[in-house]
PDB file of C-alpha atoms in Angstrom:
ATOM      1  CA  MET J1317      35.003 130.950 319.757  1.00  0.00           C
ATOM      2  CA  THR J1318      36.887 129.523 316.845  1.00  0.00           C
ATOM      3  CA  SER J1319      40.446 129.676 315.608  1.00  0.00           C
ATOM      4  CA  LYS J1320      41.672 128.542 312.185  1.00  0.00           C
ATOM      5  CA  ARG J1321      45.295 127.805 311.268  1.00  0.00           C
ATOM      6  CA  ILE J1322      46.154 128.006 307.574  1.00  0.00           C
ATOM      7  CA  SER J1323      49.724 127.388 306.337  1.00  0.00           C
ATOM      8  CA  GLY J1324      51.458 129.717 308.742  1.00  0.00           C
ATOM      9  CA  ALA J1325      48.564 132.175 309.041  1.00  0.00           C
ATOM     10  CA  GLU J1326      46.146 131.998 311.925  1.00  0.00           C
ATOM     11  CA  LEU J1327      42.835 133.762 311.958  1.00  0.00           C
ATOM     12  CA  ASP J1328      41.454 133.976 315.472  1.00  0.00           C
ATOM     13  CA  LEU J1329      37.765 134.767 315.286  1.00  0.00           C
ATOM     14  CA  LYS J1330      36.375 135.876 318.612  1.00  0.00           C
ATOM     15  CA  VAL J1331      32.930 134.537 317.771  1.00  0.00           C
ATOM     16  CA  ASN J1332      31.052 131.343 318.387  1.00  0.00           C
ATOM     17  CA  PRO J1333      29.790 130.195 314.958  1.00  0.00           C
ATOM     18  CA  ALA J1334      26.819 128.455 316.586  1.00  0.00           C
ATOM     19  CA  GLU J1335      25.623 131.781 317.989  1.00  0.00           C
ATOM     20  CA  LEU J1336      25.813 133.769 314.731  1.00  0.00           C
ATOM     21  CA  SER J1337      22.632 135.181 313.259  1.00  0.00           C
ATOM     22  CA  ALA J1338      21.971 134.642 309.544  1.00  0.00           C
ATOM     23  CA  ARG J1339      23.098 138.208 308.855  1.00  0.00           C
ATOM     24  CA  GLN J1340      26.296 137.769 310.857  1.00  0.00           C
ATOM     25  CA  ARG J1341      27.025 134.438 309.148  1.00  0.00           C
ATOM     26  CA  GLN J1342      26.579 136.077 305.718  1.00  0.00           C
ATOM     27  CA  ALA J1343      28.943 138.891 306.724  1.00  0.00           C
ATOM     28  CA  LEU J1344      31.533 136.378 307.881  1.00  0.00           C
ATOM     29  CA  LEU J1345      31.271 134.404 304.638  1.00  0.00           C
ATOM     30  CA  ALA J1346      31.535 137.593 302.565  1.00  0.00           C
ATOM     31  CA  GLY J1347      34.601 138.659 304.561  1.00  0.00           C
ATOM     32  CA  LEU J1348      36.231 135.253 304.150  1.00  0.00           C
ATOM     33  CA  ASN J1349      35.559 135.342 300.415  1.00  0.00           C
ATOM     34  CA  HIS J1350      36.965 138.866 300.055  1.00  0.00           C
ATOM     35  CA  ALA J1351      40.078 138.035 302.087  1.00  0.00           C
ATOM     36  CA  ALA J1352      40.649 134.813 300.142  1.00  0.00           C
ATOM     37  CA  GLU J1353      40.280 136.654 296.820  1.00  0.00           C
ATOM     38  CA  GLU J1354      42.836 139.262 297.932  1.00  0.00           C
ATOM     39  CA  THR J1355      45.220 136.492 298.947  1.00  0.00           C
ATOM     40  CA  ARG J1356      44.595 134.566 295.705  1.00  0.00           C
ATOM     41  CA  THR J1357      45.427 137.680 293.697  1.00  0.00           C
ATOM     42  CA  TYR J1358      48.761 138.040 295.480  1.00  0.00           C
ATOM     43  CA  ALA J1359      49.494 134.299 295.233  1.00  0.00           C
ATOM     44  CA  VAL J1360      48.925 134.451 291.453  1.00  0.00           C
ATOM     45  CA  GLU J1361      51.531 137.230 291.216  1.00  0.00           C
ATOM     46  CA  LEU J1362      54.031 134.901 292.928  1.00  0.00           C
ATOM     47  CA  THR J1363      52.996 131.802 290.946  1.00  0.00           C
ATOM     48  CA  PRO J1364      55.523 130.664 288.332  1.00  0.00           C
ATOM     49  CA  LYS J1365      54.461 131.411 284.786  1.00  0.00           C
ATOM     50  CA  ASP J1366      55.353 129.380 281.746  1.00  0.00           C
ATOM     51  CA  ARG J1367      52.172 129.510 279.664  1.00  0.00           C
ATOM     52  CA  GLY J1368      49.944 130.924 282.403  1.00  0.00           C
ATOM     53  CA  ILE J1369      47.844 127.790 282.897  1.00  0.00           C
ATOM     54  CA  LEU J1370      48.814 127.357 286.561  1.00  0.00           C
ATOM     55  CA  ARG J1371      48.094 131.007 287.345  1.00  0.00           C
ATOM     56  CA  ALA J1372      44.737 130.854 285.561  1.00  0.00           C
ATOM     57  CA  SER J1373      43.704 127.762 287.528  1.00  0.00           C
ATOM     58  CA  ALA J1374      43.785 129.524 290.941  1.00  0.00           C
ATOM     59  CA  GLU J1375      40.359 129.741 292.528  1.00  0.00           C
ATOM     60  CA  VAL J1376      38.653 130.535 295.803  1.00  0.00           C
ATOM     61  CA  SER J1377      35.965 128.440 297.446  1.00  0.00           C
ATOM     62  CA  VAL J1378      34.056 129.184 300.632  1.00  0.00           C
ATOM     63  CA  ASP J1379      32.457 126.478 302.762  1.00  0.00           C
ATOM     64  CA  PRO J1380      29.324 127.923 304.404  1.00  0.00           C
ATOM     65  CA  VAL J1381      29.032 125.015 306.837  1.00  0.00           C
ATOM     66  CA  GLU J1382      32.612 124.984 308.149  1.00  0.00           C
ATOM     67  CA  LEU J1383      32.975 128.770 307.711  1.00  0.00           C
ATOM     68  CA  GLU J1384      36.260 128.321 305.874  1.00  0.00           C
ATOM     69  CA  ALA J1385      37.739 129.709 302.693  1.00  0.00           C
ATOM     70  CA  ALA J1386      40.253 127.874 300.524  1.00  0.00           C
ATOM     71  CA  ILE J1387      42.512 128.819 297.663  1.00  0.00           C
ATOM     72  CA  SER J1388      43.324 126.030 295.248  1.00  0.00           C
ATOM     73  CA  TYR J1389      45.042 125.463 291.937  1.00  0.00           C
ATOM     74  CA  ASN J1390      43.323 123.134 289.490  1.00  0.00           C
ATOM     75  CA  THR J1391      46.245 121.494 287.699  1.00  0.00           C
ATOM     76  CA  THR J1392      47.909 118.135 288.153  1.00  0.00           C
ATOM     77  CA  TYR J1393      51.310 119.778 288.671  1.00  0.00           C
ATOM     78  CA  ALA J1394      50.478 122.612 291.100  1.00  0.00           C
ATOM     79  CA  VAL J1395      51.842 120.803 294.178  1.00  0.00           C
ATOM     80  CA  TYR J1396      55.007 119.817 292.295  1.00  0.00           C
ATOM     81  CA  VAL J1397      55.714 123.421 291.256  1.00  0.00           C
ATOM     82  CA  HIS J1398      54.808 124.748 294.718  1.00  0.00           C
ATOM     83  CA  GLU J1399      56.989 122.351 296.691  1.00  0.00           C
ATOM     84  CA  ARG J1400      60.116 121.976 294.519  1.00  0.00           C
ATOM     85  CA  LEU J1401      62.497 124.595 295.888  1.00  0.00           C
ATOM     86  CA  GLU J1402      65.289 123.586 293.522  1.00  0.00           C
ATOM     87  CA  LEU J1403      63.301 124.499 290.409  1.00  0.00           C
ATOM     88  CA  ARG J1404      64.244 127.844 288.877  1.00  0.00           C
ATOM     89  CA  HIS J1405      61.537 129.962 287.286  1.00  0.00           C
ATOM     90  CA  ARG J1406      62.015 133.006 285.051  1.00  0.00           C
ATOM     91  CA  ILE J1407      58.757 134.397 286.465  1.00  0.00           C
ATOM     92  CA  GLY J1408      57.439 133.446 289.918  1.00  0.00           C
ATOM     93  CA  GLU J1409      58.766 131.257 292.700  1.00  0.00           C
ATOM     94  CA  ALA J1410      58.184 128.099 294.740  1.00  0.00           C
ATOM     95  CA  LYS J1411      55.936 128.193 297.821  1.00  0.00           C
ATOM     96  CA  PHE J1412      53.811 130.868 296.120  1.00  0.00           C
ATOM     97  CA  LEU J1413      50.602 130.085 297.996  1.00  0.00           C
ATOM     98  CA  GLU J1414      52.277 129.618 301.369  1.00  0.00           C
ATOM     99  CA  LYS J1415      54.190 132.895 300.983  1.00  0.00           C
ATOM    100  CA  ALA J1416      51.004 134.725 300.025  1.00  0.00           C
ATOM    101  CA  MET J1417      49.177 133.344 303.084  1.00  0.00           C
ATOM    102  CA  ILE J1418      51.948 134.464 305.396  1.00  0.00           C
ATOM    103  CA  ALA J1419      52.298 137.884 303.764  1.00  0.00           C
ATOM    104  CA  LYS J1420      48.548 138.521 303.837  1.00  0.00           C
ATOM    105  CA  ALA J1421      47.802 137.117 307.317  1.00  0.00           C
ATOM    106  CA  GLY J1422      47.257 140.556 308.855  1.00  0.00           C
ATOM    107  CA  ASP J1423      45.168 141.695 305.895  1.00  0.00           C
ATOM    108  CA  ILE J1424      42.987 138.594 306.132  1.00  0.00           C
ATOM    109  CA  GLU J1425      42.124 139.300 309.747  1.00  0.00           C
ATOM    110  CA  ALA J1426      41.511 143.001 309.021  1.00  0.00           C
ATOM    111  CA  ILE J1427      39.238 142.308 306.036  1.00  0.00           C
ATOM    112  CA  VAL J1428      37.129 139.750 307.866  1.00  0.00           C
ATOM    113  CA  GLY J1429      37.034 142.016 310.909  1.00  0.00           C
ATOM    114  CA  LYS J1430      35.627 144.918 308.869  1.00  0.00           C
ATOM    115  CA  TYR J1431      32.799 142.757 307.551  1.00  0.00           C
ATOM    116  CA  LEU J1432      31.970 141.561 311.056  1.00  0.00           C
ATOM    117  CA  GLU J1433      32.167 145.049 312.597  1.00  0.00           C
ATOM    118  CA  LYS J1434      29.348 146.204 310.339  1.00  0.00           C
ATOM    119  CA  VAL J1435      26.896 143.626 311.695  1.00  0.00           C
ATOM    120  CA  PHE J1436      28.019 143.581 315.329  1.00  0.00           C
ATOM    121  CA  GLN J1437      27.508 147.323 315.857  1.00  0.00           C
TER     122      GLN J1437
END
């Protein structure tokens, strides 16, 4: 069994990754990708917008070896904007990715679960 903790959201997978078939592994990766994309979409809505560069830089990556998905922002200032609570934004807010992870925690588990249900039946 494996459990992953991600910025306030925990996904408890009741599977042993070493025992997954190729088909089950592919389903898990597809579910992780789908869940991460849903979370990225919500995080972008919360991301502060000046010219839109930060929002446009959000991307999802899935590691097929570690069976993990990540959402990242590809700008030099993403961490600064995310962490600085005292900054005021006309559009968006600080802690945009963290808030999205917390808000979508239940959805993440449900999405991944649906992908796994299909191959474990």
